[in-house]
PDB file of C-alpha atoms in Angstrom:
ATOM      1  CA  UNK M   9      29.788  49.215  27.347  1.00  0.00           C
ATOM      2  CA  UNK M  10      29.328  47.019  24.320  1.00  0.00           C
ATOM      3  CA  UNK M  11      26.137  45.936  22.561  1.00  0.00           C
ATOM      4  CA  UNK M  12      26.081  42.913  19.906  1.00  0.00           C
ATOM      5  CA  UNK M  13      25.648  41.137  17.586  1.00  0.00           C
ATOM      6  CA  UNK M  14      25.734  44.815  15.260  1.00  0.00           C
ATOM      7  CA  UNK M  15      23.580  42.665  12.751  1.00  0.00           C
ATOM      8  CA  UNK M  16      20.613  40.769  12.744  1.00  0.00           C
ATOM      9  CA  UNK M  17      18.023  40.007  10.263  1.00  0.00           C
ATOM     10  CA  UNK M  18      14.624  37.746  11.469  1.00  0.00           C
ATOM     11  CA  UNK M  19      11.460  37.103   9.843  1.00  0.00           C
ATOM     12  CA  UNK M  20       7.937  38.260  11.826  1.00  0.00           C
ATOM     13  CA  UNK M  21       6.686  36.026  14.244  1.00  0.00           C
ATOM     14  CA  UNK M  22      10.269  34.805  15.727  1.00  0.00           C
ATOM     15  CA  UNK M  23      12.322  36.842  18.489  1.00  0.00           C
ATOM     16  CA  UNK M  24      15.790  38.790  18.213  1.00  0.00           C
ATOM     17  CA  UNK M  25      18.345  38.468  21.340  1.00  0.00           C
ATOM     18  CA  UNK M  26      21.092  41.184  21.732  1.00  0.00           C
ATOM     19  CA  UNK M  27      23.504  41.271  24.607  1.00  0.00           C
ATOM     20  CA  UNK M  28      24.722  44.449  26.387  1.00  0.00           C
ATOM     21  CA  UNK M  29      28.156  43.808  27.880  1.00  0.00           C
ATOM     22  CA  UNK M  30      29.530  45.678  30.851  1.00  0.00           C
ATOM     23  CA  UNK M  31      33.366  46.668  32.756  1.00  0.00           C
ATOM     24  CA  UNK M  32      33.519  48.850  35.983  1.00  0.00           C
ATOM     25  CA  UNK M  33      36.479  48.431  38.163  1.00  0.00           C
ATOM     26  CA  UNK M  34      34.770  48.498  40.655  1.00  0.00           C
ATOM     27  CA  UNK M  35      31.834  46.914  40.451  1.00  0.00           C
ATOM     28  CA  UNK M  36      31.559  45.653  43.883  1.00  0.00           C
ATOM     29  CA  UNK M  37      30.718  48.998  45.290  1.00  0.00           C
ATOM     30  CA  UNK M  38      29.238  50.530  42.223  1.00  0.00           C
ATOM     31  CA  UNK M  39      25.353  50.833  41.869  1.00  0.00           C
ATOM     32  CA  UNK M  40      24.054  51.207  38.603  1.00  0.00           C
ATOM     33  CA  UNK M  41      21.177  50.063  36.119  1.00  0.00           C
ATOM     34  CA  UNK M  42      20.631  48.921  32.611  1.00  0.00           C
ATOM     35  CA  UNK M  43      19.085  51.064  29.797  1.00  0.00           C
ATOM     36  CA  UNK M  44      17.776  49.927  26.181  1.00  0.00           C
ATOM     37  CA  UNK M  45      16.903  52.223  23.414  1.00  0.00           C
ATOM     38  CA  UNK M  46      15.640  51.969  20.351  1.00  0.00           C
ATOM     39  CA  UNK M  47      16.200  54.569  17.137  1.00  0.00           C
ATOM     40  CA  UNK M  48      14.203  54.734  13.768  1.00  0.00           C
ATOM     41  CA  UNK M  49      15.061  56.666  10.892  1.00  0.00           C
ATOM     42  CA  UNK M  50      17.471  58.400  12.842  1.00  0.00           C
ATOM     43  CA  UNK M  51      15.173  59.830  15.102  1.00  0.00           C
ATOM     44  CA  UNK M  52      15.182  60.455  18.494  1.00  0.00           C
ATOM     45  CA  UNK M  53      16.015  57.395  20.918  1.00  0.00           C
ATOM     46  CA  UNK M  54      13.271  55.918  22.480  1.00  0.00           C
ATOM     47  CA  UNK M  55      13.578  54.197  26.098  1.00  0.00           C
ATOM     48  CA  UNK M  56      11.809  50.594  25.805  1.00  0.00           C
ATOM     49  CA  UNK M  57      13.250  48.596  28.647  1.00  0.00           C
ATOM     50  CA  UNK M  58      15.143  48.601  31.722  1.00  0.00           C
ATOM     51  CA  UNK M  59      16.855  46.666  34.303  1.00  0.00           C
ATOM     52  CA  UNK M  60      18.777  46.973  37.985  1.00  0.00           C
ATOM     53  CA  UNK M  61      22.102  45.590  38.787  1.00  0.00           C
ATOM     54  CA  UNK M  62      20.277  43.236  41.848  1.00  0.00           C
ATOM     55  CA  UNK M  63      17.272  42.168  39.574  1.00  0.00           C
ATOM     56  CA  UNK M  64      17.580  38.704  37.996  1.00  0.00           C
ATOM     57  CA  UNK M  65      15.052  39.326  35.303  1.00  0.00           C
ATOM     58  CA  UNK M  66      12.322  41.506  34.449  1.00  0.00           C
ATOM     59  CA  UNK M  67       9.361  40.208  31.593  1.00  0.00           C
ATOM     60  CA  UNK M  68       6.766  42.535  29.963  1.00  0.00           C
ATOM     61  CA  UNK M  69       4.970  42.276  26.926  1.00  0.00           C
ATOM     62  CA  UNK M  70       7.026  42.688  24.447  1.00  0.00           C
ATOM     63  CA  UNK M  71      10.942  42.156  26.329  1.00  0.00           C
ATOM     64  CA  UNK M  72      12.566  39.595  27.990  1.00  0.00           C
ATOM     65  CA  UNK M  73      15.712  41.146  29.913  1.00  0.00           C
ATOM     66  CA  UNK M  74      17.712  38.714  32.252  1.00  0.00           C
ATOM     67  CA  UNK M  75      20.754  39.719  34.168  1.00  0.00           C
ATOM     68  CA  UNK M  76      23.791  37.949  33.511  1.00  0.00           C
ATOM     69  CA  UNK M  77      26.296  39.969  35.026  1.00  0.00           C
ATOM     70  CA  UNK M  78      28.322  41.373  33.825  1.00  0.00           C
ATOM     71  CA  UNK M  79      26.832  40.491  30.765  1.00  0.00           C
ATOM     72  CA  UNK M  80      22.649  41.533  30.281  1.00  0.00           C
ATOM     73  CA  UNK M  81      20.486  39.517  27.226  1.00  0.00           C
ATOM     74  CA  UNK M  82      17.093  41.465  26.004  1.00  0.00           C
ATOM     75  CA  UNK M  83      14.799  39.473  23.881  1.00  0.00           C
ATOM     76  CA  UNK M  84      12.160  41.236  21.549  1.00  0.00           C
ATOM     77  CA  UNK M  85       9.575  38.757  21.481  1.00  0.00           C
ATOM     78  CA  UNK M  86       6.846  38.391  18.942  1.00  0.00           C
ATOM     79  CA  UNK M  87       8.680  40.689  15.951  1.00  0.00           C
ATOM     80  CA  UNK M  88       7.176  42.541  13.569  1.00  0.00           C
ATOM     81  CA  UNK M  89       8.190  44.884  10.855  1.00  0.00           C
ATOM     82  CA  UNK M  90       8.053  47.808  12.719  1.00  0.00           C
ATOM     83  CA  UNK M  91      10.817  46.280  15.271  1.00  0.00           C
ATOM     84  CA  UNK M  92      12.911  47.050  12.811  1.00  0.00           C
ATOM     85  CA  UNK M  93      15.738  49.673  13.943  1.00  0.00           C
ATOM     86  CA  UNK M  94      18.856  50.826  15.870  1.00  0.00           C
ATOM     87  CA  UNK M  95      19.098  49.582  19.216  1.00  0.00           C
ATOM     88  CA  UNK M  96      21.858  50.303  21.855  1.00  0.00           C
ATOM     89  CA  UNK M  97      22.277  49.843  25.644  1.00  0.00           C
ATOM     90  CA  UNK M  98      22.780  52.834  28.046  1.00  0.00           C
ATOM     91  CA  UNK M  99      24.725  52.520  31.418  1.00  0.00           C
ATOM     92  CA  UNK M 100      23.944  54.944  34.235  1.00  0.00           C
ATOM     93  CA  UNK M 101      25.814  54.430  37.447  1.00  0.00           C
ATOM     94  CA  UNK M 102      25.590  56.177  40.920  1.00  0.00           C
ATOM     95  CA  UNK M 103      28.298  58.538  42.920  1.00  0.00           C
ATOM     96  CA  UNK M 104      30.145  58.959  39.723  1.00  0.00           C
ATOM     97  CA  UNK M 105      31.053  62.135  37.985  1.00  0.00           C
ATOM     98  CA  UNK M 106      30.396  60.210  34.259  1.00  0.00           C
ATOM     99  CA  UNK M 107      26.937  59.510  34.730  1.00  0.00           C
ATOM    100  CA  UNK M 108      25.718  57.802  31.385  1.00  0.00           C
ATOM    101  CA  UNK M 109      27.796  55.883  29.026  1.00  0.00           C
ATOM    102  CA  UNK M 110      26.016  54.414  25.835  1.00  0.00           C
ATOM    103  CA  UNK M 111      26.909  51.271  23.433  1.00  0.00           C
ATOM    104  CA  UNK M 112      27.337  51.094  20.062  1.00  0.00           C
ATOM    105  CA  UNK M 113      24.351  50.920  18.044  1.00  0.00           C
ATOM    106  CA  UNK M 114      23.428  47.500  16.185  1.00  0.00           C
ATOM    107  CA  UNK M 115      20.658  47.162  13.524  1.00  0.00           C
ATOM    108  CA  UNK M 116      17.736  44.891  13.282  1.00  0.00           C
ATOM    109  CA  UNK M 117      15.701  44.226   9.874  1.00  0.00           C
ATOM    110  CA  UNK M 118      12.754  42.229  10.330  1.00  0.00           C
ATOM    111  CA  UNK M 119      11.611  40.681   7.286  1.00  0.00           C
ATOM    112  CA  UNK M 120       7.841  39.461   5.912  1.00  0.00           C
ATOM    113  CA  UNK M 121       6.884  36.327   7.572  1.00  0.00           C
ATOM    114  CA  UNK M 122       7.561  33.029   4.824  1.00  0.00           C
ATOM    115  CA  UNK M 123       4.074  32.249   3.682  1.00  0.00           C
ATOM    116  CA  UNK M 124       3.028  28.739   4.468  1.00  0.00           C
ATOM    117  CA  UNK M 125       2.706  26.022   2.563  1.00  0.00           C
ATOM    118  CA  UNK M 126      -0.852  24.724   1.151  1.00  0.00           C
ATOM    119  CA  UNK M 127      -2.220  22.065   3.478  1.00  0.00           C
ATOM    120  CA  UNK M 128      -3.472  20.205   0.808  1.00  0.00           C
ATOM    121  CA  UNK M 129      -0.325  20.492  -1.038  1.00  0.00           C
ATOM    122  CA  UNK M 130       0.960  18.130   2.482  1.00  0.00           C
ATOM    123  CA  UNK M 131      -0.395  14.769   1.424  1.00  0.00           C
ATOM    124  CA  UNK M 132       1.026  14.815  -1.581  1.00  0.00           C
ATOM    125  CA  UNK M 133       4.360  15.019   0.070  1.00  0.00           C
ATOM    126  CA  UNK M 134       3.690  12.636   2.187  1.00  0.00           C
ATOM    127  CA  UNK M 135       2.457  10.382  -0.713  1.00  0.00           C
ATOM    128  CA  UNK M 136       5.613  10.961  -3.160  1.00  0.00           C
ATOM    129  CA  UNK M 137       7.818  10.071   0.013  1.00  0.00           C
ATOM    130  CA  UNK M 138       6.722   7.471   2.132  1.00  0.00           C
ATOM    131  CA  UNK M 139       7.963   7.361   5.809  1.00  0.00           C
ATOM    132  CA  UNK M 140      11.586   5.739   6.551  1.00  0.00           C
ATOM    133  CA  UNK M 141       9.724   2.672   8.584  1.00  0.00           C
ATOM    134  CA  UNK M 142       7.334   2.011   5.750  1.00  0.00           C
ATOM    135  CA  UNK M 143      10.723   2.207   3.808  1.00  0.00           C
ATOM    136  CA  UNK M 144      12.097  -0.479   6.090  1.00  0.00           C
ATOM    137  CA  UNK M 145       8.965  -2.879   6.098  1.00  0.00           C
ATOM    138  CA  UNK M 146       8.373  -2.750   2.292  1.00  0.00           C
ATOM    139  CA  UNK M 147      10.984  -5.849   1.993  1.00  0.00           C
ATOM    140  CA  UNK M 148       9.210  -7.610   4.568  1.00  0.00           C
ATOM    141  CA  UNK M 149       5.575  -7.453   3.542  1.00  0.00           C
ATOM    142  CA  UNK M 150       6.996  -8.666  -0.132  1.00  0.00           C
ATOM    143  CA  UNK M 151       9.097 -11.633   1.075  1.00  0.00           C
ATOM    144  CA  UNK M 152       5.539 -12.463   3.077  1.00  0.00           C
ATOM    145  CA  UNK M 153       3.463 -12.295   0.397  1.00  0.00           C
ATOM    146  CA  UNK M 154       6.076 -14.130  -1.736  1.00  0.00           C
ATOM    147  CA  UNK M 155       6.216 -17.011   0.471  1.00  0.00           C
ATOM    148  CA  UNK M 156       2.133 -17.027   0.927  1.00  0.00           C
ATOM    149  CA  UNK M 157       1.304 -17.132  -2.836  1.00  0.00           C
ATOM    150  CA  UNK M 158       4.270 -20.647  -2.626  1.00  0.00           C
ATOM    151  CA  UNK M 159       2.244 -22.065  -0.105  1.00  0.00           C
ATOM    152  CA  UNK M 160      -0.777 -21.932  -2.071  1.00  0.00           C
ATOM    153  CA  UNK M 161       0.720 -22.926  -4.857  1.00  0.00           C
ATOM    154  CA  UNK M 162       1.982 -25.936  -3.312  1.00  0.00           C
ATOM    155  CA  UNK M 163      -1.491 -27.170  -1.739  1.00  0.00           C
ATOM    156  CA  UNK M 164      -3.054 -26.398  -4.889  1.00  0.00           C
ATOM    157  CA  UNK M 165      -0.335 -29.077  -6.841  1.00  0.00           C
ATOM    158  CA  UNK M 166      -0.453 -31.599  -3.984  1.00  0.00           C
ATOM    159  CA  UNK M 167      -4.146 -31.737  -4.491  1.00  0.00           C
ATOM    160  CA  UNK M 168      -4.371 -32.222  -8.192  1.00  0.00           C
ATOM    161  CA  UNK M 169      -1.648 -34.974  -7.741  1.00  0.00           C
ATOM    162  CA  UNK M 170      -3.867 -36.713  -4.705  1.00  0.00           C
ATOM    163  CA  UNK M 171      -7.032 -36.735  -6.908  1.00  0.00           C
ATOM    164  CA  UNK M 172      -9.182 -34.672  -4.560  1.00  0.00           C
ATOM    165  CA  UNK M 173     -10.067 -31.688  -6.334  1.00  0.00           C
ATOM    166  CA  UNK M 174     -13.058 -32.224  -7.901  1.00  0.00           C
ATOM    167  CA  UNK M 175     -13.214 -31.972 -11.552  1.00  0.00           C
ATOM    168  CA  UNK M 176     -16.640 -30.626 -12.975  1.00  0.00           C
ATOM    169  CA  UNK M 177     -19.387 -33.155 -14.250  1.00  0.00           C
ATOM    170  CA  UNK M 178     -18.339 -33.071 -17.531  1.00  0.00           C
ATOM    171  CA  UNK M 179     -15.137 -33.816 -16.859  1.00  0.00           C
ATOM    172  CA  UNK M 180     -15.500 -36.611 -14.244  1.00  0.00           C
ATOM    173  CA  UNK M 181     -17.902 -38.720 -16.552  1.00  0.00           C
ATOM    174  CA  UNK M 182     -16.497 -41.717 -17.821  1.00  0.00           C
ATOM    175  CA  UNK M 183     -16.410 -41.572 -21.752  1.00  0.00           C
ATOM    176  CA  UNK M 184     -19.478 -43.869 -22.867  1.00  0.00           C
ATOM    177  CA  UNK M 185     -18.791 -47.160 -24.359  1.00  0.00           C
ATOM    178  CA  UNK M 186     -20.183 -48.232 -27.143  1.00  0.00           C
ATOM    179  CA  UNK M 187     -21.663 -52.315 -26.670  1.00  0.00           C
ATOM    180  CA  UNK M 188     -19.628 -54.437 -28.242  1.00  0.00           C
ATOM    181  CA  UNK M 189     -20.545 -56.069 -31.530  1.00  0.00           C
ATOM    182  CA  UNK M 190     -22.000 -59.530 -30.751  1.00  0.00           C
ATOM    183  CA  UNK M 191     -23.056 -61.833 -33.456  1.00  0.00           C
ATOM    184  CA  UNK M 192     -26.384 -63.274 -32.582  1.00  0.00           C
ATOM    185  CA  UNK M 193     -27.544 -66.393 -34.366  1.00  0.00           C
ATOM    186  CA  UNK M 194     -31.408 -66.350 -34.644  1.00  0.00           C
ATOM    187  CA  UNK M 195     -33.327 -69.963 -35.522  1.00  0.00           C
ATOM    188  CA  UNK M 196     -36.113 -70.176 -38.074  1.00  0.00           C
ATOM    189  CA  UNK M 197     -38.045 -73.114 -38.567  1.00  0.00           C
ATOM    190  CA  UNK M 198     -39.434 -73.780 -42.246  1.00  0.00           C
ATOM    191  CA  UNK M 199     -40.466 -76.805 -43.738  1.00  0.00           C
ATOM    192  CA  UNK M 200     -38.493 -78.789 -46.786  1.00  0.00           C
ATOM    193  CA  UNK M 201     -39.902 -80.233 -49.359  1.00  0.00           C
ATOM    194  CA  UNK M 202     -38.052 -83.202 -50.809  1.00  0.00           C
ATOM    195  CA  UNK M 203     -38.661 -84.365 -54.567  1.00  0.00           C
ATOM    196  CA  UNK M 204     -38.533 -88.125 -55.599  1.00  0.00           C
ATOM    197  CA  UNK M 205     -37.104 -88.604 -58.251  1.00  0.00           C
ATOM    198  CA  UNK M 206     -38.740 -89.496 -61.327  1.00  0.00           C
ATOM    199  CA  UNK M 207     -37.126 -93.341 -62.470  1.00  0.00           C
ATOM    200  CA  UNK M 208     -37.570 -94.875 -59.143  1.00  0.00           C
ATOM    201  CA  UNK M 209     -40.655 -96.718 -58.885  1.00  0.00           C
ATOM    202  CA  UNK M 210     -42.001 -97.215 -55.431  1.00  0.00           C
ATOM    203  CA  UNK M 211     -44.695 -99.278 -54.688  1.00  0.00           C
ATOM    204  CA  UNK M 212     -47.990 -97.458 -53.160  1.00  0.00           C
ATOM    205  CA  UNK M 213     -47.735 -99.932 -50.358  1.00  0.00           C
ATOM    206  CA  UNK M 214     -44.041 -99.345 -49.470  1.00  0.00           C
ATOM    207  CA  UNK M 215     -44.601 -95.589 -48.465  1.00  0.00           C
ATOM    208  CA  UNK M 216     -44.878 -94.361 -45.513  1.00  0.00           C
ATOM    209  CA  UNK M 217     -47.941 -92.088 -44.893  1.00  0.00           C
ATOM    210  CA  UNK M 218     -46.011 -89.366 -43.610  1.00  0.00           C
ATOM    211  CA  UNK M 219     -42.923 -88.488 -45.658  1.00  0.00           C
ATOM    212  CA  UNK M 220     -42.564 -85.254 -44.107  1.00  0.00           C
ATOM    213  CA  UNK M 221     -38.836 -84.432 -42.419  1.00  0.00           C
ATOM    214  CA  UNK M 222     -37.907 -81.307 -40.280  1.00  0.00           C
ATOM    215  CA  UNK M 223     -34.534 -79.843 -40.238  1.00  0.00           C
ATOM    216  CA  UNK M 224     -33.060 -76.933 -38.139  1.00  0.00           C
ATOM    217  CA  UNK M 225     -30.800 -73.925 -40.501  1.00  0.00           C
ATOM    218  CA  UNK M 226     -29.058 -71.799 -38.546  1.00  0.00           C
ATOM    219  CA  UNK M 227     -28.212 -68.460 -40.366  1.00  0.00           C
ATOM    220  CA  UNK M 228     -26.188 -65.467 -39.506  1.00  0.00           C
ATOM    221  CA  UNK M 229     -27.668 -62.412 -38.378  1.00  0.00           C
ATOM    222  CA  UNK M 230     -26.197 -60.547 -41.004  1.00  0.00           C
ATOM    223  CA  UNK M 231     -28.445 -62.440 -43.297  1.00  0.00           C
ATOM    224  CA  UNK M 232     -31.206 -63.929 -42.087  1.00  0.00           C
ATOM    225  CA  UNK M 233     -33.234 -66.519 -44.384  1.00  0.00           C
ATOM    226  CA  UNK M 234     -37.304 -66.184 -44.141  1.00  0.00           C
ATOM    227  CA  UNK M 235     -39.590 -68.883 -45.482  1.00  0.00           C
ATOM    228  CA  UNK M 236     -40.451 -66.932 -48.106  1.00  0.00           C
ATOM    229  CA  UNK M 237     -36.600 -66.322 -48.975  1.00  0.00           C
ATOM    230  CA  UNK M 238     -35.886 -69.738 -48.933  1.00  0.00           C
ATOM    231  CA  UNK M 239     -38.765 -70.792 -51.397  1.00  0.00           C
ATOM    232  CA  UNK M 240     -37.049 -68.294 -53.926  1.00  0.00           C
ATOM    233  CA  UNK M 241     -33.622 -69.855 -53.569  1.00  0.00           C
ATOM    234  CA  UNK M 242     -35.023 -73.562 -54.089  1.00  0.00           C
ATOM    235  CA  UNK M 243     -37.030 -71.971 -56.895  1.00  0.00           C
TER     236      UNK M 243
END
């Protein structure tokens, strides 16, 4: 009768799976059953499970034995640190003169469960390392928005060139013209005095009653002549 693996070290909460290993020559007409033990501190062995040659499995609380013959698995489910021990298989068989035969003894240290991580501590994680298929689209999205912000770009140049944006008030005015410098002749009408002269000797009867002629100046508008300015030039 064998019992393995001799070693095995498990934190509290998981489950520890030995195998007891049998040989009988002859097995075929042998009866016999399946024994686990358990030792602590070298004390004495304690009986915690048990199984029959024709039973496929048996399940309690805290074991799991299933018959695999001629092999036998026990599972301590649900560990905690007072699992920890010496555990061995015994064999006891019928109509045989050696009743009992018992395993070797393997050892099983069950350690403080690993204390678990913050929750909040989670989204950060999560933030510093994105997911692989955000990974993968992160090209994507750019070469979109690359080709969105061209596209804009392109309406907003093909507009300017058409002449349809609108330009604001200021800027749409026409620039105002100043009129155009037109010289403007003005007409004043003054009357002219003409002086005889002195020598010539006109008869009363040859004159005319009216002597009086009119004349029309025409001045620029850069200096215009008045009556009055005229009498002071002839003066």
């Amino acid at each position: 009768v064998t019992f393995f693996p001799a070693m095995l070290t498990l934190p509290a909460g998981g489950s520890a799976t030995f195998f007891c290993n049998i040989s009988m020559e002859n097995d075929s007409v042998s009866e016999y059953s399946l024994n686990w033990y358990k030792e602590t501190n070298h004390s004495q062995a304690q009986k915690i499970a048990d199984i029959s040659r024709n039973k496929p499995q048996t399940k309690t609380e805290k074991y799991l034995l299933t018959n695999h013959t001629p092999a036998f698995k026990i599972e301590i489910l649900n560990l905690h640190q007072n699992d920890s021990g010496s555990y061995y298989c015994g064999l006891i068989t019928f109509f045989e003169p050696n009743k009992v035969m018992e395993s070797n003894r393997s050892q099983l240290v069950v350690t403080a469960a690993p204390e678990k991580t913050n929750a909040t501590d989670e989204p950060e994680a999560e933030e510093d390392n994105p997911p692989d298929h955000i990974k993968a689209m992160l090209p994507g999205i750019l070469l979109l928005a690359g080709a969105v912000v061209l596209l804009i770009f392109g309406y907003i140049t093909i507009t300017y060139r058409r002449g349809d944006v609108q330009k604001p008030p200021s800027e749409n005015a026409p620039p105002e013209e100043k009129p155009p410098m037109v010289s403007v002749s003005t007409v004043d009408y003054g009357v002219l005095e003409f002086q005889w002269e002195q020598r010539t000797q006109v008869l009363p009867e040859t004159q005319t009653v009216d002597q009086t002629e009119y004349a029309t100046i025409i001045f620029p508008e850069e200096k215009p002549v008045t009556p009055e300015r005229g009498k002071k030039h002839r003066d």
